[in-house]
Amino acid sequence: MDFELTETEQAFREEVRNFLEEHLPPKDQRGPGFLGSWLEKVRERGWVGFSWPAEFGGSDGGLIEQAILKEEMALAKAPPLGSSFMGLAWVGPGIMRYGTQEQKQRFIPDILDSKVIWCTGYSEPNHGSDLAAIQCKAVKTGDHYLVNGQKIWTSGAPWAQWIILLVRTQFDVEVKHQGITCLLVPMDSPGIEVRPIENMAGDRHFAEIFFTDVKVPIENRLGEEGDGWQVTVSALANERSSIGEVTQMFETLDRLKTLVKQTTRQGKPASEDPLVRRRLAVFETRIAAMKYNGLRYLTRQIKGEPLSSETSVNKLLRASLEIELADFAIELSGPAGLELRGSDHAVDGGSWAKSSLNWPNVVIGGGTPNIQRNIISERILGQPKD
Ligand SMILES: Cc1cc2nc3c(=O)[nH]c(=O)nc-3n(C[C@H](O)[C@H](O)[C@H](O)COP(=O)(O)OP(=O)(O)OC[C@H]3O[C@@H](n4cnc5c(N)ncnc54)[C@H](O)[C@@H]3O)c2cc1C
């Protein structure tokens, strides 16, 4: 396999680097108006939805260039390319794959222009891993569905304007994956109540959502009635792929190496301790494995194959690495490593302590490690079903 970039791809990398040098100030110099002007500039440049069809406002760009773009943005610690992470990562791709022409024209430009924030309503109080067993109900009545039920752990729900919602439209089914339908619902619809939940890091980014007789027009259905599971499997593959992206892990590892250089162990620089060096080498090797595995997905996508179960591999690797990197940084730093931002003793602005508390984002969000292992075992390795 040839990992070298072509001249055109290399030139694109240079173009992105030059843009970043010119338009991305260091983090501490980004004022209040920075994000808005950043979003406008990257949009003007055609870098939001870079590989999406030009017909809907994308740039028809190549997948390798898109990967280069993401990599350079992550290395430069640039803000996201759009205001809706979920809109860009899986709602938009889902609409482009399963949506009607009218839905594509209606929803895609707003995602690209950062005019709308999406959230994802899959999990319910009793159905998270066992997602296909959802009970939130939608009944077709005239020209709309009437939705009743509850969702939970919906990230971004306190501020999102739209939700991609999974509901059950049929209860008498042979297998639970049937009878599920996907709806696109405005969050300000009458009958929706959002109750934010505070996580252990003190953030209130997810919520419970209650639906009482919420009217959703039939034209807001994504895909056919009863085919929502198919839409979800594809969206989940995109979600897991985005969680499993590797550049950020290299960046975290660099921060860890800097911490090692600044730390002493038993009177000697920690960087001279063979055990510390070994740990760093193992981390680096595992992250490199993620990188090459990610290139496999890219190769498949270039061949026109949609993302599928293989995205569970990097999702699983990232989940364990994220925890282990933060734990190791805290172990090196001693008690100060546990201090959060705001404390005089916080190490690296409390970022390791925060990562250590925020592990559910990458470990549980998008499906737990056990579920990823089940998927890898059954769908990739062909083992008997759980
Ligand atoms: C930070 C965060 C953000 C989230 N954001 C969203 C969101 O935006 N939208 C959304 O819909 N959901 C979201 N979720 C919910 C998430 O998808 C679920 O929490 C997750 O799928 C697990 O479901 P559960 O909480 O019901 O746990 P359960 O399914 O009850 O699992 C409990 C334990 O049992 C294990 N387990 C369950 N089934 C099996 C099995 N078959 N084999 C082996 N082990 C099993 C699990 O691995 C886990 O350890 C988020 C969660 C977190 C933590």
Short mmCIF file of C-alpha atoms and ligand atoms in Angstrom, two decimals:
data_model
loop_
_atom_site.label_atom_id
_atom_site.label_comp_id
_atom_site.label_asym_id
_atom_site.label_seq_id
_atom_site.Cartn_x
_atom_site.Cartn_y
_atom_site.Cartn_z
CA MET A 1 0.00 0.00 0.00
CA ASP A 2 1.29 3.45 -0.91
CA PHE A 3 0.82 6.07 1.82
CA GLU A 4 2.53 8.88 -0.13
CA LEU A 5 0.36 11.81 -1.16
CA THR A 6 0.15 12.87 -4.79
CA GLU A 7 1.48 16.31 -5.75
CA THR A 8 -2.05 17.70 -5.85
CA GLU A 9 -2.84 16.30 -2.40
CA GLN A 10 0.42 17.67 -1.01
CA ALA A 11 -0.39 21.07 -2.54
CA PHE A 12 -3.80 20.94 -0.87
CA ARG A 13 -2.14 20.25 2.49
CA GLU A 14 0.07 23.33 1.95
CA GLU A 15 -2.99 25.39 1.05
CA VAL A 16 -4.70 24.38 4.31
CA ARG A 17 -1.56 25.08 6.34
CA ASN A 18 -1.16 28.52 4.76
CA PHE A 19 -4.80 29.32 5.46
CA LEU A 20 -4.40 28.26 9.09
CA GLU A 21 -1.27 30.35 9.50
CA GLU A 22 -3.07 33.39 8.15
CA HIS A 23 -6.49 33.00 9.77
CA LEU A 24 -6.12 30.98 12.97
CA PRO A 25 -4.79 32.99 15.92
CA PRO A 26 -3.45 31.10 18.98
CA LYS A 27 -6.21 29.94 21.34
CA ASP A 28 -5.64 32.69 23.94
CA GLN A 29 -5.98 35.40 21.27
CA ARG A 30 -9.37 34.28 19.90
CA GLY A 31 -11.86 36.97 20.91
CA PRO A 32 -15.66 36.70 21.21
CA GLY A 33 -16.32 37.40 17.50
CA PHE A 34 -13.70 34.90 16.34
CA LEU A 35 -15.88 31.80 15.94
CA GLY A 36 -18.48 33.50 13.72
CA SER A 37 -15.87 34.91 11.36
CA TRP A 38 -13.98 31.57 11.33
CA LEU A 39 -17.16 29.71 10.31
CA GLU A 40 -17.76 32.22 7.51
CA LYS A 41 -14.19 31.95 6.21
CA VAL A 42 -14.08 28.14 6.10
CA ARG A 43 -17.52 28.10 4.47
CA GLU A 44 -16.44 30.64 1.83
CA ARG A 45 -13.44 28.46 1.15
CA GLY A 46 -15.74 25.49 0.45
CA TRP A 47 -14.30 23.41 3.29
CA VAL A 48 -17.53 22.70 5.14
CA GLY A 49 -19.07 19.54 3.69
CA PHE A 50 -15.99 19.41 1.48
CA SER A 51 -16.86 16.04 -0.09
CA TRP A 52 -20.64 16.64 -0.21
CA PRO A 53 -22.33 17.18 -3.58
CA ALA A 54 -22.04 20.72 -4.96
CA GLU A 55 -25.73 20.46 -5.86
CA PHE A 56 -26.57 20.86 -2.15
CA GLY A 57 -23.86 23.36 -1.27
CA GLY A 58 -20.90 21.02 -0.78
CA SER A 59 -17.67 21.16 -2.79
CA ASP A 60 -17.61 17.77 -4.53
CA GLY A 61 -14.12 17.40 -2.98
CA GLY A 62 -12.12 14.18 -2.81
CA LEU A 63 -12.12 11.99 0.30
CA ILE A 64 -8.33 12.07 0.69
CA GLU A 65 -8.34 15.87 0.60
CA GLN A 66 -11.13 15.83 3.14
CA ALA A 67 -9.04 13.60 5.42
CA ILE A 68 -6.07 15.98 4.97
CA LEU A 69 -8.31 18.92 5.83
CA LYS A 70 -9.55 17.25 9.02
CA GLU A 71 -6.04 16.25 10.01
CA GLU A 72 -4.58 19.73 9.56
CA MET A 73 -7.50 21.33 11.39
CA ALA A 74 -7.08 18.97 14.34
CA LEU A 75 -3.28 19.44 14.46
CA ALA A 76 -3.75 23.22 14.49
CA LYS A 77 -6.42 22.88 17.24
CA ALA A 78 -8.81 24.76 14.98
CA PRO A 79 -12.47 25.13 16.00
CA PRO A 80 -14.97 22.88 14.19
CA LEU A 81 -15.88 23.65 10.59
CA GLY A 82 -19.54 24.09 11.43
CA SER A 83 -21.73 24.80 14.44
CA SER A 84 -23.49 21.42 14.30
CA PHE A 85 -21.11 18.53 14.92
CA MET A 86 -23.91 15.96 14.57
CA GLY A 87 -25.34 17.76 11.54
CA LEU A 88 -22.04 17.44 9.72
CA ALA A 89 -20.98 14.03 11.03
CA TRP A 90 -24.14 11.94 10.60
CA VAL A 91 -27.43 13.84 10.17
CA GLY A 92 -26.34 15.49 6.89
CA PRO A 93 -24.82 12.28 5.47
CA GLY A 94 -28.01 10.42 6.53
CA ILE A 95 -30.23 12.95 4.78
CA MET A 96 -28.08 12.79 1.65
CA ARG A 97 -28.29 9.01 1.60
CA TYR A 98 -31.92 8.45 2.57
CA GLY A 99 -33.63 11.83 2.22
CA THR A 100 -35.97 13.04 -0.49
CA GLN A 101 -34.82 15.75 -2.90
CA GLU A 102 -36.99 18.22 -0.99
CA GLN A 103 -35.37 17.22 2.35
CA LYS A 104 -31.87 17.60 0.92
CA GLN A 105 -32.66 21.08 -0.35
CA ARG A 106 -34.37 22.05 2.87
CA PHE A 107 -31.86 20.75 5.45
CA ILE A 108 -28.38 20.45 3.93
CA PRO A 109 -27.62 24.16 3.18
CA ASP A 110 -28.55 25.16 6.75
CA ILE A 111 -26.16 22.55 8.18
CA LEU A 112 -23.36 23.79 5.92
CA ASP A 113 -24.09 27.44 6.75
CA SER A 114 -24.03 26.71 10.53
CA LYS A 115 -27.59 27.98 10.79
CA VAL A 116 -28.92 25.01 12.70
CA ILE A 117 -27.79 22.65 15.46
CA TRP A 118 -28.96 19.04 15.47
CA CYS A 119 -29.24 16.51 18.27
CA THR A 120 -29.82 12.76 18.17
CA GLY A 121 -32.77 11.05 19.89
CA TYR A 122 -32.06 7.32 20.02
CA SER A 123 -31.57 6.19 23.64
CA GLU A 124 -34.48 5.72 26.03
CA PRO A 125 -34.45 5.05 29.78
CA ASN A 126 -34.66 1.28 29.26
CA HIS A 127 -33.18 0.99 25.78
CA GLY A 128 -29.63 2.16 25.17
CA SER A 129 -27.43 -0.74 24.06
CA ASP A 130 -30.57 -2.60 23.06
CA LEU A 131 -31.53 0.28 20.82
CA ALA A 132 -33.74 -1.71 18.47
CA ALA A 133 -36.17 -2.26 21.38
CA ILE A 134 -37.15 1.44 21.54
CA GLN A 135 -40.72 2.21 22.62
CA CYS A 136 -41.17 5.93 21.86
CA LYS A 137 -44.28 5.73 19.72
CA ALA A 138 -45.45 7.52 16.56
CA VAL A 139 -48.93 6.99 15.17
CA LYS A 140 -49.82 8.19 11.68
CA THR A 141 -52.85 10.48 11.87
CA GLY A 142 -53.85 12.27 8.66
CA ASP A 143 -50.89 14.21 7.28
CA HIS A 144 -48.70 13.85 10.37
CA TYR A 145 -47.34 11.47 13.02
CA LEU A 146 -48.30 11.92 16.65
CA VAL A 147 -45.28 11.18 18.86
CA ASN A 148 -45.45 10.12 22.52
CA GLY A 149 -42.63 8.83 24.71
CA GLN A 150 -39.27 9.68 26.21
CA LYS A 151 -35.63 9.93 25.15
CA ILE A 152 -32.61 10.30 27.42
CA TRP A 153 -28.91 11.29 27.28
CA THR A 154 -29.63 13.44 24.24
CA SER A 155 -26.40 15.43 23.77
CA GLY A 156 -26.90 19.05 22.75
CA ALA A 157 -30.67 18.88 23.34
CA PRO A 158 -30.67 21.98 25.60
CA TRP A 159 -29.68 24.18 22.64
CA ALA A 160 -30.41 22.16 19.47
CA GLN A 161 -33.08 23.37 17.01
CA TRP A 162 -33.70 19.96 15.39
CA ILE A 163 -33.59 16.34 16.45
CA ILE A 164 -33.14 13.19 14.39
CA LEU A 165 -35.59 11.00 16.24
CA LEU A 166 -36.06 7.25 16.29
CA VAL A 167 -39.61 6.11 16.98
CA ARG A 168 -41.60 2.91 16.81
CA THR A 169 -44.41 3.00 14.24
CA GLN A 170 -45.27 -0.69 14.48
CA PHE A 171 -45.40 -2.88 17.58
CA ASP A 172 -46.53 -6.27 16.21
CA VAL A 173 -43.24 -7.14 14.52
CA GLU A 174 -41.38 -10.44 14.19
CA VAL A 175 -38.01 -8.93 15.00
CA LYS A 176 -37.52 -5.74 16.98
CA HIS A 177 -35.42 -4.08 14.24
CA GLN A 178 -38.58 -3.81 12.15
CA GLY A 179 -41.25 -1.17 12.68
CA ILE A 180 -38.79 1.59 13.57
CA THR A 181 -39.01 4.93 11.77
CA CYS A 182 -36.74 7.96 11.66
CA LEU A 183 -38.24 11.45 11.93
CA LEU A 184 -36.72 14.92 11.63
CA VAL A 185 -38.36 17.07 14.29
CA PRO A 186 -38.05 20.78 15.21
CA MET A 187 -37.18 21.03 18.91
CA ASP A 188 -39.64 23.89 19.39
CA SER A 189 -42.59 21.68 18.41
CA PRO A 190 -45.46 21.96 20.92
CA GLY A 191 -45.39 18.98 23.31
CA ILE A 192 -41.57 18.68 23.58
CA GLU A 193 -40.10 19.19 27.05
CA VAL A 194 -36.31 19.19 27.55
CA ARG A 195 -34.88 18.54 31.02
CA PRO A 196 -31.07 18.98 31.11
CA ILE A 197 -29.00 16.45 33.10
CA GLU A 198 -25.76 17.51 34.83
CA ASN A 199 -22.84 15.12 34.33
CA MET A 200 -20.09 14.43 36.88
CA ALA A 201 -17.78 17.05 35.30
CA GLY A 202 -20.47 19.67 36.04
CA ASP A 203 -21.55 20.12 32.40
CA ARG A 204 -25.20 20.16 31.34
CA HIS A 205 -24.84 19.16 27.71
CA PHE A 206 -27.29 16.29 27.62
CA ALA A 207 -30.93 16.02 28.57
CA GLU A 208 -34.04 13.93 28.96
CA ILE A 209 -36.71 14.77 26.39
CA PHE A 210 -40.42 14.12 26.88
CA PHE A 211 -42.78 13.97 23.89
CA THR A 212 -46.50 14.47 24.47
CA ASP A 213 -48.72 14.40 21.38
CA VAL A 214 -46.00 16.03 19.28
CA LYS A 215 -47.21 16.51 15.70
CA VAL A 216 -44.58 15.72 13.04
CA PRO A 217 -45.53 16.21 9.37
CA ILE A 218 -45.18 13.03 7.28
CA GLU A 219 -42.80 14.85 4.92
CA ASN A 220 -40.32 14.99 7.85
CA ARG A 221 -39.86 11.22 7.78
CA LEU A 222 -36.33 10.19 6.77
CA GLY A 223 -36.47 7.01 4.69
CA GLU A 224 -39.47 4.74 4.46
CA GLU A 225 -41.81 4.03 7.36
CA GLY A 226 -40.47 1.00 9.24
CA ASP A 227 -36.97 1.34 7.70
CA GLY A 228 -35.52 3.53 10.43
CA TRP A 229 -33.12 0.84 11.62
CA GLN A 230 -31.26 0.94 8.32
CA VAL A 231 -30.93 4.74 8.59
CA THR A 232 -29.67 4.37 12.16
CA VAL A 233 -27.06 1.71 11.40
CA SER A 234 -25.57 3.98 8.76
CA ALA A 235 -25.71 7.03 11.07
CA LEU A 236 -24.11 5.05 13.92
CA ALA A 237 -21.24 3.96 11.65
CA ASN A 238 -20.61 7.65 10.87
CA GLU A 239 -20.86 8.53 14.56
CA ARG A 240 -18.38 5.80 15.54
CA SER A 241 -16.06 6.80 12.76
CA SER A 242 -16.03 10.41 13.97
CA ILE A 243 -15.45 9.33 17.60
CA GLY A 244 -12.66 7.05 16.37
CA GLU A 245 -10.76 9.74 14.48
CA VAL A 246 -7.13 9.61 15.38
CA THR A 247 -5.49 13.03 14.94
CA GLN A 248 -6.76 14.25 18.26
CA MET A 249 -5.16 11.24 19.95
CA PHE A 250 -1.74 12.19 18.53
CA GLU A 251 -2.31 15.67 19.90
CA THR A 252 -3.19 14.26 23.34
CA LEU A 253 -0.08 12.08 23.22
CA ASP A 254 2.05 15.16 22.42
CA ARG A 255 0.64 16.89 25.48
CA LEU A 256 1.46 13.83 27.55
CA LYS A 257 5.04 13.81 26.25
CA THR A 258 5.40 17.48 27.19
CA LEU A 259 4.11 16.66 30.67
CA VAL A 260 6.63 13.81 30.96
CA LYS A 261 9.46 16.22 30.04
CA GLN A 262 8.35 18.62 32.78
CA THR A 263 7.99 15.93 35.47
CA THR A 264 10.51 14.31 37.79
CA ARG A 265 10.26 10.83 39.31
CA GLN A 266 12.41 9.87 42.29
CA GLY A 267 14.63 12.90 41.69
CA LYS A 268 15.22 12.16 38.00
CA PRO A 269 13.46 13.45 34.86
CA ALA A 270 10.47 11.18 34.19
CA SER A 271 11.56 11.04 30.55
CA GLU A 272 14.57 8.94 31.64
CA ASP A 273 12.44 6.35 33.44
CA PRO A 274 12.33 3.18 31.28
CA LEU A 275 8.81 2.36 32.51
CA VAL A 276 7.54 5.79 31.50
CA ARG A 277 9.24 5.53 28.11
CA ARG A 278 7.74 2.10 27.59
CA ARG A 279 4.23 3.38 28.37
CA LEU A 280 4.67 6.23 25.87
CA ALA A 281 5.90 3.81 23.22
CA VAL A 282 2.91 1.52 23.76
CA PHE A 283 0.51 4.48 23.50
CA GLU A 284 2.18 5.66 20.33
CA THR A 285 1.98 2.19 18.78
CA ARG A 286 -1.70 1.81 19.62
CA ILE A 287 -2.50 5.25 18.18
CA ALA A 288 -0.55 4.39 15.02
CA ALA A 289 -2.63 1.20 14.74
CA MET A 290 -5.75 3.38 14.92
CA LYS A 291 -4.36 5.61 12.20
CA TYR A 292 -3.74 2.72 9.81
CA ASN A 293 -7.10 1.19 10.60
CA GLY A 294 -8.68 4.59 9.81
CA LEU A 295 -6.94 4.51 6.43
CA ARG A 296 -8.71 1.22 5.76
CA TYR A 297 -12.09 2.95 6.19
CA LEU A 298 -10.92 5.69 3.90
CA THR A 299 -9.90 3.17 1.24
CA ARG A 300 -13.32 1.55 1.43
CA GLN A 301 -15.08 4.88 1.13
CA ILE A 302 -12.95 5.84 -1.88
CA LYS A 303 -14.16 2.61 -3.49
CA GLY A 304 -17.71 3.80 -2.90
CA GLU A 305 -18.49 1.40 -0.03
CA PRO A 306 -20.41 2.93 2.88
CA LEU A 307 -18.95 2.87 6.40
CA SER A 308 -20.10 -0.11 8.41
CA SER A 309 -19.26 -2.30 11.42
CA GLU A 310 -15.50 -1.80 11.03
CA THR A 311 -15.85 1.67 12.59
CA SER A 312 -16.38 -0.10 15.93
CA VAL A 313 -12.68 -0.99 16.04
CA ASN A 314 -11.36 2.57 16.31
CA LYS A 315 -14.29 3.58 18.52
CA LEU A 316 -13.25 0.83 20.95
CA LEU A 317 -9.54 1.69 20.74
CA ARG A 318 -10.21 5.38 21.35
CA ALA A 319 -12.42 4.60 24.34
CA SER A 320 -9.68 2.73 26.18
CA LEU A 321 -6.84 5.02 25.09
CA GLU A 322 -8.65 8.16 26.18
CA ILE A 323 -9.01 6.81 29.73
CA GLU A 324 -5.50 5.37 29.94
CA LEU A 325 -3.79 8.53 28.66
CA ALA A 326 -5.63 10.70 31.21
CA ASP A 327 -4.99 8.21 34.03
CA PHE A 328 -1.28 8.07 33.21
CA ALA A 329 -1.02 11.88 33.16
CA ILE A 330 -2.74 12.02 36.56
CA GLU A 331 -0.45 9.28 37.92
CA LEU A 332 2.60 11.29 36.77
CA SER A 333 1.27 14.53 38.26
CA GLY A 334 0.27 13.18 41.66
CA PRO A 335 -2.69 14.73 43.52
CA ALA A 336 -2.41 18.00 41.52
CA GLY A 337 -3.39 16.01 38.44
CA LEU A 338 -6.87 15.67 39.92
CA GLU A 339 -7.39 19.43 40.23
CA LEU A 340 -9.79 21.02 37.74
CA ARG A 341 -9.49 24.38 35.96
CA GLY A 342 -9.71 27.23 38.44
CA SER A 343 -7.46 25.58 41.03
CA ASP A 344 -3.98 27.12 41.50
CA HIS A 345 -2.48 23.62 41.38
CA ALA A 346 -4.29 22.41 38.25
CA VAL A 347 -1.96 20.64 35.80
CA ASP A 348 -2.29 21.74 32.15
CA GLY A 349 -5.31 23.88 33.08
CA GLY A 350 -7.04 20.86 34.64
CA SER A 351 -7.40 19.23 31.22
CA TRP A 352 -6.32 15.74 32.39
CA ALA A 353 -8.69 15.79 35.33
CA LYS A 354 -11.47 16.95 33.01
CA SER A 355 -10.72 14.16 30.49
CA SER A 356 -10.71 11.68 33.28
CA LEU A 357 -14.22 12.81 34.32
CA ASN A 358 -15.48 13.15 30.76
CA TRP A 359 -14.63 9.60 29.71
CA PRO A 360 -18.31 8.65 29.15
CA ASN A 361 -18.37 10.97 26.10
CA VAL A 362 -16.14 8.69 24.08
CA VAL A 363 -16.61 5.46 26.02
CA ILE A 364 -20.42 5.25 26.30
CA GLY A 365 -21.57 7.80 23.70
CA GLY A 366 -22.05 6.01 20.36
CA GLY A 367 -22.39 2.63 22.15
CA THR A 368 -20.48 1.01 25.02
CA PRO A 369 -17.23 -0.99 24.61
CA ASN A 370 -19.13 -4.27 25.19
CA ILE A 371 -21.44 -3.45 22.32
CA GLN A 372 -18.49 -2.57 20.04
CA ARG A 373 -16.89 -5.91 21.00
CA ASN A 374 -20.13 -7.73 20.16
CA ILE A 375 -20.26 -5.99 16.76
CA ILE A 376 -16.61 -6.79 15.99
CA SER A 377 -17.05 -10.39 17.08
CA GLU A 378 -20.31 -11.06 15.22
CA ARG A 379 -20.12 -8.90 12.13
CA ILE A 380 -16.39 -8.74 11.44
CA LEU A 381 -15.05 -12.00 12.90
CA GLY A 382 -18.20 -14.01 12.12
CA GLN A 383 -18.57 -15.42 15.65
CA PRO A 384 -21.96 -16.74 16.87
CA LYS A 385 -24.50 -14.12 18.01
CA ASP A 386 -24.44 -12.86 21.63
C1 LIG B 1 -21.71 11.37 27.09
C2 LIG B 1 -22.86 10.64 26.47
C3 LIG B 1 -23.51 11.18 25.40
C4 LIG B 1 -24.60 10.50 24.84
N1 LIG B 1 -25.26 11.11 23.82
C5 LIG B 1 -26.36 10.49 23.31
C6 LIG B 1 -27.11 11.14 22.29
O1 LIG B 1 -26.81 12.24 21.85
N2 LIG B 1 -28.23 10.52 21.84
C7 LIG B 1 -28.62 9.29 22.30
O2 LIG B 1 -29.61 8.78 21.82
N3 LIG B 1 -27.92 8.66 23.27
C8 LIG B 1 -26.81 9.23 23.79
N4 LIG B 1 -26.11 8.62 24.79
C9 LIG B 1 -26.59 7.37 25.33
C10 LIG B 1 -25.73 6.18 24.95
O3 LIG B 1 -25.87 5.87 23.59
C11 LIG B 1 -26.17 5.03 25.86
O4 LIG B 1 -25.89 5.41 27.19
C12 LIG B 1 -25.44 3.76 25.53
O5 LIG B 1 -25.87 3.27 24.28
C13 LIG B 1 -25.65 2.69 26.61
O6 LIG B 1 -26.99 2.51 26.90
P1 LIG B 1 -27.53 2.52 28.41
O7 LIG B 1 -27.04 3.77 29.06
O8 LIG B 1 -28.99 2.27 28.38
O9 LIG B 1 -26.78 1.31 29.13
P2 LIG B 1 -27.18 -0.23 29.06
O10 LIG B 1 -27.55 -0.57 27.67
O11 LIG B 1 -28.19 -0.50 30.12
O12 LIG B 1 -25.82 -0.92 29.42
C14 LIG B 1 -25.38 -1.11 30.77
C15 LIG B 1 -24.18 -2.03 30.75
O13 LIG B 1 -24.54 -3.31 30.20
C16 LIG B 1 -23.69 -3.64 29.12
N5 LIG B 1 -24.44 -4.36 28.08
C17 LIG B 1 -25.68 -4.06 27.63
N6 LIG B 1 -26.04 -4.93 26.66
C18 LIG B 1 -25.01 -5.79 26.50
C19 LIG B 1 -24.78 -6.92 25.65
N7 LIG B 1 -25.68 -7.31 24.75
N8 LIG B 1 -23.60 -7.56 25.75
C20 LIG B 1 -22.65 -7.16 26.65
N9 LIG B 1 -22.83 -6.12 27.49
C21 LIG B 1 -23.98 -5.43 27.42
C22 LIG B 1 -23.19 -2.32 28.58
O14 LIG B 1 -21.94 -2.46 27.92
C23 LIG B 1 -23.05 -1.49 29.85
O15 LIG B 1 -21.82 -1.78 30.48
C24 LIG B 1 -25.01 9.27 25.37
C25 LIG B 1 -24.34 8.72 26.46
C26 LIG B 1 -23.27 9.40 27.01
C27 LIG B 1 -22.58 8.81 28.19
#
